[in-house]
């Protein structure tokens, strides 16, 4: 689903904003990675679930270019050693290092003139102005095309909150 952006920006607006959601055939992470692999000049990150005994205990962020990972969001009662919490939302604790990692990826990609920026996941935190909201605004202002990983239920609220049509 492609849609041009009408976000007001003092810089450049993206030509294309694409939303990626989970399907029956693929996880959102798989779909984002597929788009990255098919898109020359792209850069960004995706969230990957971490399992323990068949249950999701957390999520790590994956740099789509280098495949480097950092722990990002973990169940508050299953935190790894030396966890450096930035914020809590629901049952999850979010790491300061994860936010810094994502910021380095997107800000570096913008500086290097990436044609496409991929951000996964944008959700409730961002709709409240927290989480990756500042990065998404930077990405919208960069002029790069965007691929946003999110839940289907959040597409319209994200469009509304961030001025995407």
JSON list of C-alpha atoms in Angstrom, two decimals:
[
{"chain": "A", "resi": 1, "resn": "UNK", "atom": "CA", "xyz": [0.00, 0.00, 0.00]},
{"chain": "A", "resi": 2, "resn": "UNK", "atom": "CA", "xyz": [1.78, 3.13, -1.19]},
{"chain": "A", "resi": 3, "resn": "UNK", "atom": "CA", "xyz": [0.58, 6.61, -0.40]},
{"chain": "A", "resi": 4, "resn": "UNK", "atom": "CA", "xyz": [2.23, 9.99, -0.96]},
{"chain": "A", "resi": 5, "resn": "UNK", "atom": "CA", "xyz": [2.91, 12.05, 2.13]},
{"chain": "A", "resi": 6, "resn": "UNK", "atom": "CA", "xyz": [1.46, 15.47, 2.72]},
{"chain": "A", "resi": 7, "resn": "UNK", "atom": "CA", "xyz": [3.32, 16.03, 5.98]},
{"chain": "A", "resi": 8, "resn": "UNK", "atom": "CA", "xyz": [4.29, 19.67, 6.45]},
{"chain": "A", "resi": 9, "resn": "UNK", "atom": "CA", "xyz": [8.04, 19.94, 6.65]},
{"chain": "A", "resi": 10, "resn": "UNK", "atom": "CA", "xyz": [10.70, 22.61, 6.64]},
{"chain": "A", "resi": 11, "resn": "UNK", "atom": "CA", "xyz": [12.87, 20.15, 4.72]},
{"chain": "A", "resi": 12, "resn": "UNK", "atom": "CA", "xyz": [11.67, 17.71, 2.06]},
{"chain": "A", "resi": 13, "resn": "UNK", "atom": "CA", "xyz": [8.69, 15.40, 2.15]},
{"chain": "A", "resi": 14, "resn": "UNK", "atom": "CA", "xyz": [8.99, 11.75, 1.21]},
{"chain": "A", "resi": 15, "resn": "UNK", "atom": "CA", "xyz": [7.60, 10.74, -2.17]},
{"chain": "A", "resi": 16, "resn": "UNK", "atom": "CA", "xyz": [6.31, 7.42, -0.82]},
{"chain": "A", "resi": 17, "resn": "UNK", "atom": "CA", "xyz": [5.28, 6.14, 2.61]},
{"chain": "A", "resi": 18, "resn": "UNK", "atom": "CA", "xyz": [4.58, 2.42, 2.77]},
{"chain": "A", "resi": 19, "resn": "UNK", "atom": "CA", "xyz": [3.07, 0.58, 5.73]},
{"chain": "A", "resi": 20, "resn": "UNK", "atom": "CA", "xyz": [4.08, -3.04, 6.40]},
{"chain": "A", "resi": 21, "resn": "UNK", "atom": "CA", "xyz": [1.93, -5.25, 8.61]},
{"chain": "A", "resi": 22, "resn": "UNK", "atom": "CA", "xyz": [1.89, -8.92, 9.56]},
{"chain": "A", "resi": 23, "resn": "UNK", "atom": "CA", "xyz": [0.16, -11.26, 7.12]},
{"chain": "A", "resi": 24, "resn": "UNK", "atom": "CA", "xyz": [-0.80, -14.92, 7.31]},
{"chain": "A", "resi": 25, "resn": "UNK", "atom": "CA", "xyz": [2.23, -15.77, 5.20]},
{"chain": "A", "resi": 26, "resn": "UNK", "atom": "CA", "xyz": [4.86, -13.56, 6.83]},
{"chain": "A", "resi": 27, "resn": "UNK", "atom": "CA", "xyz": [5.70, -11.83, 10.07]},
{"chain": "A", "resi": 28, "resn": "UNK", "atom": "CA", "xyz": [6.10, -8.07, 9.92]},
{"chain": "A", "resi": 29, "resn": "UNK", "atom": "CA", "xyz": [9.84, -8.50, 10.48]},
{"chain": "A", "resi": 30, "resn": "UNK", "atom": "CA", "xyz": [10.10, -10.86, 7.48]},
{"chain": "A", "resi": 31, "resn": "UNK", "atom": "CA", "xyz": [8.15, -8.43, 5.30]},
{"chain": "A", "resi": 32, "resn": "UNK", "atom": "CA", "xyz": [10.33, -5.47, 6.35]},
{"chain": "A", "resi": 33, "resn": "UNK", "atom": "CA", "xyz": [13.51, -7.48, 5.68]},
{"chain": "A", "resi": 34, "resn": "UNK", "atom": "CA", "xyz": [12.14, -8.50, 2.26]},
{"chain": "A", "resi": 35, "resn": "UNK", "atom": "CA", "xyz": [11.45, -4.87, 1.36]},
{"chain": "A", "resi": 36, "resn": "UNK", "atom": "CA", "xyz": [14.94, -3.90, 2.55]},
{"chain": "A", "resi": 37, "resn": "UNK", "atom": "CA", "xyz": [16.54, -6.66, 0.45]},
{"chain": "A", "resi": 38, "resn": "UNK", "atom": "CA", "xyz": [14.58, -5.54, -2.63]},
{"chain": "A", "resi": 39, "resn": "UNK", "atom": "CA", "xyz": [15.31, -1.83, -2.13]},
{"chain": "A", "resi": 40, "resn": "UNK", "atom": "CA", "xyz": [18.68, -0.40, -3.16]},
{"chain": "A", "resi": 41, "resn": "UNK", "atom": "CA", "xyz": [19.76, 2.55, -1.05]},
{"chain": "A", "resi": 42, "resn": "UNK", "atom": "CA", "xyz": [17.70, 1.59, 1.99]},
{"chain": "A", "resi": 43, "resn": "UNK", "atom": "CA", "xyz": [18.63, 1.70, 5.66]},
{"chain": "A", "resi": 44, "resn": "UNK", "atom": "CA", "xyz": [16.84, 1.22, 8.93]},
{"chain": "A", "resi": 45, "resn": "UNK", "atom": "CA", "xyz": [15.91, -1.19, 11.68]},
{"chain": "A", "resi": 46, "resn": "UNK", "atom": "CA", "xyz": [13.33, -3.80, 12.54]},
{"chain": "A", "resi": 47, "resn": "UNK", "atom": "CA", "xyz": [12.12, -5.42, 15.74]},
{"chain": "A", "resi": 48, "resn": "UNK", "atom": "CA", "xyz": [12.67, -9.15, 16.21]},
{"chain": "A", "resi": 49, "resn": "UNK", "atom": "CA", "xyz": [11.02, -11.21, 18.92]},
{"chain": "A", "resi": 50, "resn": "UNK", "atom": "CA", "xyz": [13.16, -13.12, 21.42]},
{"chain": "A", "resi": 51, "resn": "UNK", "atom": "CA", "xyz": [11.75, -16.43, 22.62]},
{"chain": "A", "resi": 52, "resn": "UNK", "atom": "CA", "xyz": [12.36, -18.38, 25.82]},
{"chain": "A", "resi": 53, "resn": "UNK", "atom": "CA", "xyz": [10.64, -21.72, 26.14]},
{"chain": "A", "resi": 54, "resn": "UNK", "atom": "CA", "xyz": [8.22, -20.88, 23.32]},
{"chain": "A", "resi": 55, "resn": "UNK", "atom": "CA", "xyz": [7.13, -17.55, 24.82]},
{"chain": "A", "resi": 56, "resn": "UNK", "atom": "CA", "xyz": [8.16, -14.08, 23.72]},
{"chain": "A", "resi": 57, "resn": "UNK", "atom": "CA", "xyz": [10.21, -12.48, 26.50]},
{"chain": "A", "resi": 58, "resn": "UNK", "atom": "CA", "xyz": [11.44, -9.46, 24.58]},
{"chain": "A", "resi": 59, "resn": "UNK", "atom": "CA", "xyz": [12.40, -7.79, 21.35]},
{"chain": "A", "resi": 60, "resn": "UNK", "atom": "CA", "xyz": [15.72, -6.79, 19.92]},
{"chain": "A", "resi": 61, "resn": "UNK", "atom": "CA", "xyz": [16.38, -4.19, 17.25]},
{"chain": "A", "resi": 62, "resn": "UNK", "atom": "CA", "xyz": [18.18, -5.32, 14.11]},
{"chain": "A", "resi": 63, "resn": "UNK", "atom": "CA", "xyz": [20.22, -2.92, 11.96]},
{"chain": "A", "resi": 64, "resn": "UNK", "atom": "CA", "xyz": [19.08, -3.98, 8.50]},
{"chain": "A", "resi": 65, "resn": "UNK", "atom": "CA", "xyz": [22.45, -3.20, 6.89]},
{"chain": "A", "resi": 66, "resn": "UNK", "atom": "CA", "xyz": [24.91, -4.69, 9.37]},
{"chain": "A", "resi": 67, "resn": "UNK", "atom": "CA", "xyz": [22.51, -7.20, 11.02]},
{"chain": "A", "resi": 68, "resn": "UNK", "atom": "CA", "xyz": [23.85, -5.99, 14.38]},
{"chain": "A", "resi": 69, "resn": "UNK", "atom": "CA", "xyz": [21.32, -6.39, 17.21]},
{"chain": "A", "resi": 70, "resn": "UNK", "atom": "CA", "xyz": [20.69, -4.81, 20.60]},
{"chain": "A", "resi": 71, "resn": "UNK", "atom": "CA", "xyz": [18.12, -5.76, 23.26]},
{"chain": "A", "resi": 72, "resn": "UNK", "atom": "CA", "xyz": [15.28, -3.24, 23.09]},
{"chain": "A", "resi": 73, "resn": "UNK", "atom": "CA", "xyz": [12.03, -4.13, 24.86]},
{"chain": "A", "resi": 74, "resn": "UNK", "atom": "CA", "xyz": [11.79, -6.83, 27.51]},
{"chain": "A", "resi": 75, "resn": "UNK", "atom": "CA", "xyz": [9.13, -8.13, 29.84]},
{"chain": "A", "resi": 76, "resn": "UNK", "atom": "CA", "xyz": [9.64, -6.17, 33.05]},
{"chain": "A", "resi": 77, "resn": "UNK", "atom": "CA", "xyz": [9.84, -9.38, 35.10]},
{"chain": "A", "resi": 78, "resn": "UNK", "atom": "CA", "xyz": [12.43, -11.02, 32.79]},
{"chain": "A", "resi": 79, "resn": "UNK", "atom": "CA", "xyz": [15.00, -8.25, 32.29]},
{"chain": "A", "resi": 80, "resn": "UNK", "atom": "CA", "xyz": [18.51, -9.30, 31.21]},
{"chain": "A", "resi": 81, "resn": "UNK", "atom": "CA", "xyz": [21.50, -8.39, 33.41]},
{"chain": "A", "resi": 82, "resn": "UNK", "atom": "CA", "xyz": [22.71, -4.76, 33.32]},
{"chain": "A", "resi": 83, "resn": "UNK", "atom": "CA", "xyz": [19.45, -3.53, 31.78]},
{"chain": "A", "resi": 84, "resn": "UNK", "atom": "CA", "xyz": [19.40, 0.26, 31.40]},
{"chain": "A", "resi": 85, "resn": "UNK", "atom": "CA", "xyz": [15.73, 1.25, 31.34]},
{"chain": "A", "resi": 86, "resn": "UNK", "atom": "CA", "xyz": [14.63, 4.33, 29.42]},
{"chain": "A", "resi": 87, "resn": "UNK", "atom": "CA", "xyz": [10.88, 3.87, 29.97]},
{"chain": "A", "resi": 88, "resn": "UNK", "atom": "CA", "xyz": [8.11, 1.37, 30.71]},
{"chain": "A", "resi": 89, "resn": "UNK", "atom": "CA", "xyz": [4.96, 0.81, 28.74]},
{"chain": "A", "resi": 90, "resn": "UNK", "atom": "CA", "xyz": [2.51, -1.86, 29.81]},
{"chain": "A", "resi": 91, "resn": "UNK", "atom": "CA", "xyz": [4.39, -5.03, 30.70]},
{"chain": "A", "resi": 92, "resn": "UNK", "atom": "CA", "xyz": [7.53, -4.00, 28.77]},
{"chain": "A", "resi": 93, "resn": "UNK", "atom": "CA", "xyz": [10.66, -2.12, 29.75]},
{"chain": "A", "resi": 94, "resn": "UNK", "atom": "CA", "xyz": [12.48, -0.29, 26.94]},
{"chain": "A", "resi": 95, "resn": "UNK", "atom": "CA", "xyz": [16.25, 0.12, 26.95]},
{"chain": "A", "resi": 96, "resn": "UNK", "atom": "CA", "xyz": [18.13, 3.37, 26.61]},
{"chain": "A", "resi": 97, "resn": "UNK", "atom": "CA", "xyz": [20.66, 1.59, 24.38]},
{"chain": "A", "resi": 98, "resn": "UNK", "atom": "CA", "xyz": [17.91, 0.46, 22.02]},
{"chain": "A", "resi": 99, "resn": "UNK", "atom": "CA", "xyz": [16.66, 3.99, 21.46]},
{"chain": "A", "resi": 100, "resn": "UNK", "atom": "CA", "xyz": [20.23, 5.25, 20.94]},
{"chain": "A", "resi": 101, "resn": "UNK", "atom": "CA", "xyz": [20.93, 2.39, 18.50]},
{"chain": "A", "resi": 102, "resn": "UNK", "atom": "CA", "xyz": [17.83, 3.21, 16.42]},
{"chain": "A", "resi": 103, "resn": "UNK", "atom": "CA", "xyz": [18.70, 6.92, 16.48]},
{"chain": "A", "resi": 104, "resn": "UNK", "atom": "CA", "xyz": [22.23, 6.24, 15.25]},
{"chain": "A", "resi": 105, "resn": "UNK", "atom": "CA", "xyz": [20.90, 4.11, 12.38]},
{"chain": "A", "resi": 106, "resn": "UNK", "atom": "CA", "xyz": [18.29, 6.59, 11.15]},
{"chain": "A", "resi": 107, "resn": "UNK", "atom": "CA", "xyz": [20.34, 9.76, 11.70]},
{"chain": "A", "resi": 108, "resn": "UNK", "atom": "CA", "xyz": [23.35, 8.14, 9.96]},
{"chain": "A", "resi": 109, "resn": "UNK", "atom": "CA", "xyz": [21.18, 7.02, 7.05]},
{"chain": "A", "resi": 110, "resn": "UNK", "atom": "CA", "xyz": [19.75, 10.53, 6.65]},
{"chain": "A", "resi": 111, "resn": "UNK", "atom": "CA", "xyz": [23.26, 12.06, 6.70]},
{"chain": "A", "resi": 112, "resn": "UNK", "atom": "CA", "xyz": [24.38, 9.56, 4.05]},
{"chain": "A", "resi": 113, "resn": "UNK", "atom": "CA", "xyz": [21.36, 10.32, 1.85]},
{"chain": "A", "resi": 114, "resn": "UNK", "atom": "CA", "xyz": [19.54, 6.98, 2.11]},
{"chain": "A", "resi": 115, "resn": "UNK", "atom": "CA", "xyz": [16.79, 6.75, -0.49]},
{"chain": "A", "resi": 116, "resn": "UNK", "atom": "CA", "xyz": [14.54, 4.65, 1.75]},
{"chain": "A", "resi": 117, "resn": "UNK", "atom": "CA", "xyz": [14.28, 4.58, 5.56]},
{"chain": "A", "resi": 118, "resn": "UNK", "atom": "CA", "xyz": [12.74, 1.56, 7.27]},
{"chain": "A", "resi": 119, "resn": "UNK", "atom": "CA", "xyz": [11.35, 1.87, 10.83]},
{"chain": "A", "resi": 120, "resn": "UNK", "atom": "CA", "xyz": [9.77, -1.11, 12.59]},
{"chain": "A", "resi": 121, "resn": "UNK", "atom": "CA", "xyz": [7.84, -0.84, 14.83]},
{"chain": "A", "resi": 122, "resn": "UNK", "atom": "CA", "xyz": [5.80, 2.33, 15.13]},
{"chain": "A", "resi": 123, "resn": "UNK", "atom": "CA", "xyz": [2.91, 1.97, 17.56]},
{"chain": "A", "resi": 124, "resn": "UNK", "atom": "CA", "xyz": [1.19, 3.22, 20.70]},
{"chain": "A", "resi": 125, "resn": "UNK", "atom": "CA", "xyz": [4.31, 4.81, 22.22]},
{"chain": "A", "resi": 126, "resn": "UNK", "atom": "CA", "xyz": [4.85, 6.90, 19.10]},
{"chain": "A", "resi": 127, "resn": "UNK", "atom": "CA", "xyz": [1.19, 7.89, 18.98]},
{"chain": "A", "resi": 128, "resn": "UNK", "atom": "CA", "xyz": [1.73, 9.36, 22.46]},
{"chain": "A", "resi": 129, "resn": "UNK", "atom": "CA", "xyz": [4.78, 11.31, 21.23]},
{"chain": "A", "resi": 130, "resn": "UNK", "atom": "CA", "xyz": [7.28, 8.94, 22.85]},
{"chain": "A", "resi": 131, "resn": "UNK", "atom": "CA", "xyz": [9.42, 6.05, 21.62]},
{"chain": "A", "resi": 132, "resn": "UNK", "atom": "CA", "xyz": [10.50, 6.51, 18.00]},
{"chain": "A", "resi": 133, "resn": "UNK", "atom": "CA", "xyz": [8.21, 9.52, 17.41]},
{"chain": "A", "resi": 134, "resn": "UNK", "atom": "CA", "xyz": [11.14, 11.98, 17.10]},
{"chain": "A", "resi": 135, "resn": "UNK", "atom": "CA", "xyz": [12.92, 9.61, 14.68]},
{"chain": "A", "resi": 136, "resn": "UNK", "atom": "CA", "xyz": [9.79, 9.23, 12.57]},
{"chain": "A", "resi": 137, "resn": "UNK", "atom": "CA", "xyz": [9.45, 13.01, 12.37]},
{"chain": "A", "resi": 138, "resn": "UNK", "atom": "CA", "xyz": [13.12, 13.28, 11.31]},
{"chain": "A", "resi": 139, "resn": "UNK", "atom": "CA", "xyz": [12.53, 10.58, 8.71]},
{"chain": "A", "resi": 140, "resn": "UNK", "atom": "CA", "xyz": [9.46, 12.40, 7.37]},
{"chain": "A", "resi": 141, "resn": "UNK", "atom": "CA", "xyz": [11.49, 15.61, 7.10]},
{"chain": "A", "resi": 142, "resn": "UNK", "atom": "CA", "xyz": [14.41, 13.91, 5.36]},
{"chain": "A", "resi": 143, "resn": "UNK", "atom": "CA", "xyz": [12.84, 13.51, 1.94]},
{"chain": "A", "resi": 144, "resn": "UNK", "atom": "CA", "xyz": [13.66, 9.79, 1.91]},
{"chain": "A", "resi": 145, "resn": "UNK", "atom": "CA", "xyz": [10.88, 7.37, 1.11]},
{"chain": "A", "resi": 146, "resn": "UNK", "atom": "CA", "xyz": [9.65, 5.54, 4.21]},
{"chain": "A", "resi": 147, "resn": "UNK", "atom": "CA", "xyz": [8.68, 2.01, 5.11]},
{"chain": "A", "resi": 148, "resn": "UNK", "atom": "CA", "xyz": [6.87, 1.86, 8.44]},
{"chain": "A", "resi": 149, "resn": "UNK", "atom": "CA", "xyz": [6.27, -1.43, 10.22]},
{"chain": "A", "resi": 150, "resn": "UNK", "atom": "CA", "xyz": [3.16, -1.32, 12.39]},
{"chain": "A", "resi": 151, "resn": "UNK", "atom": "CA", "xyz": [0.00, -3.15, 13.39]},
{"chain": "A", "resi": 152, "resn": "UNK", "atom": "CA", "xyz": [-2.93, -2.72, 10.99]},
{"chain": "A", "resi": 153, "resn": "UNK", "atom": "CA", "xyz": [-5.00, -1.08, 13.72]},
{"chain": "A", "resi": 154, "resn": "UNK", "atom": "CA", "xyz": [-2.38, 1.71, 14.01]},
{"chain": "A", "resi": 155, "resn": "UNK", "atom": "CA", "xyz": [-2.12, 2.72, 10.33]},
{"chain": "A", "resi": 156, "resn": "UNK", "atom": "CA", "xyz": [-4.86, 5.37, 10.35]},
{"chain": "A", "resi": 157, "resn": "UNK", "atom": "CA", "xyz": [-3.87, 6.83, 13.76]},
{"chain": "A", "resi": 158, "resn": "UNK", "atom": "CA", "xyz": [-0.22, 7.05, 12.58]},
{"chain": "A", "resi": 159, "resn": "UNK", "atom": "CA", "xyz": [-1.29, 8.80, 9.37]},
{"chain": "A", "resi": 160, "resn": "UNK", "atom": "CA", "xyz": [-3.36, 11.26, 11.37]},
{"chain": "A", "resi": 161, "resn": "UNK", "atom": "CA", "xyz": [-0.79, 11.94, 14.11]},
{"chain": "A", "resi": 162, "resn": "UNK", "atom": "CA", "xyz": [2.14, 12.39, 11.73]},
{"chain": "A", "resi": 163, "resn": "UNK", "atom": "CA", "xyz": [0.35, 14.13, 8.84]},
{"chain": "A", "resi": 164, "resn": "UNK", "atom": "CA", "xyz": [0.69, 11.29, 6.33]},
{"chain": "A", "resi": 165, "resn": "UNK", "atom": "CA", "xyz": [-2.01, 10.90, 3.69]}
]
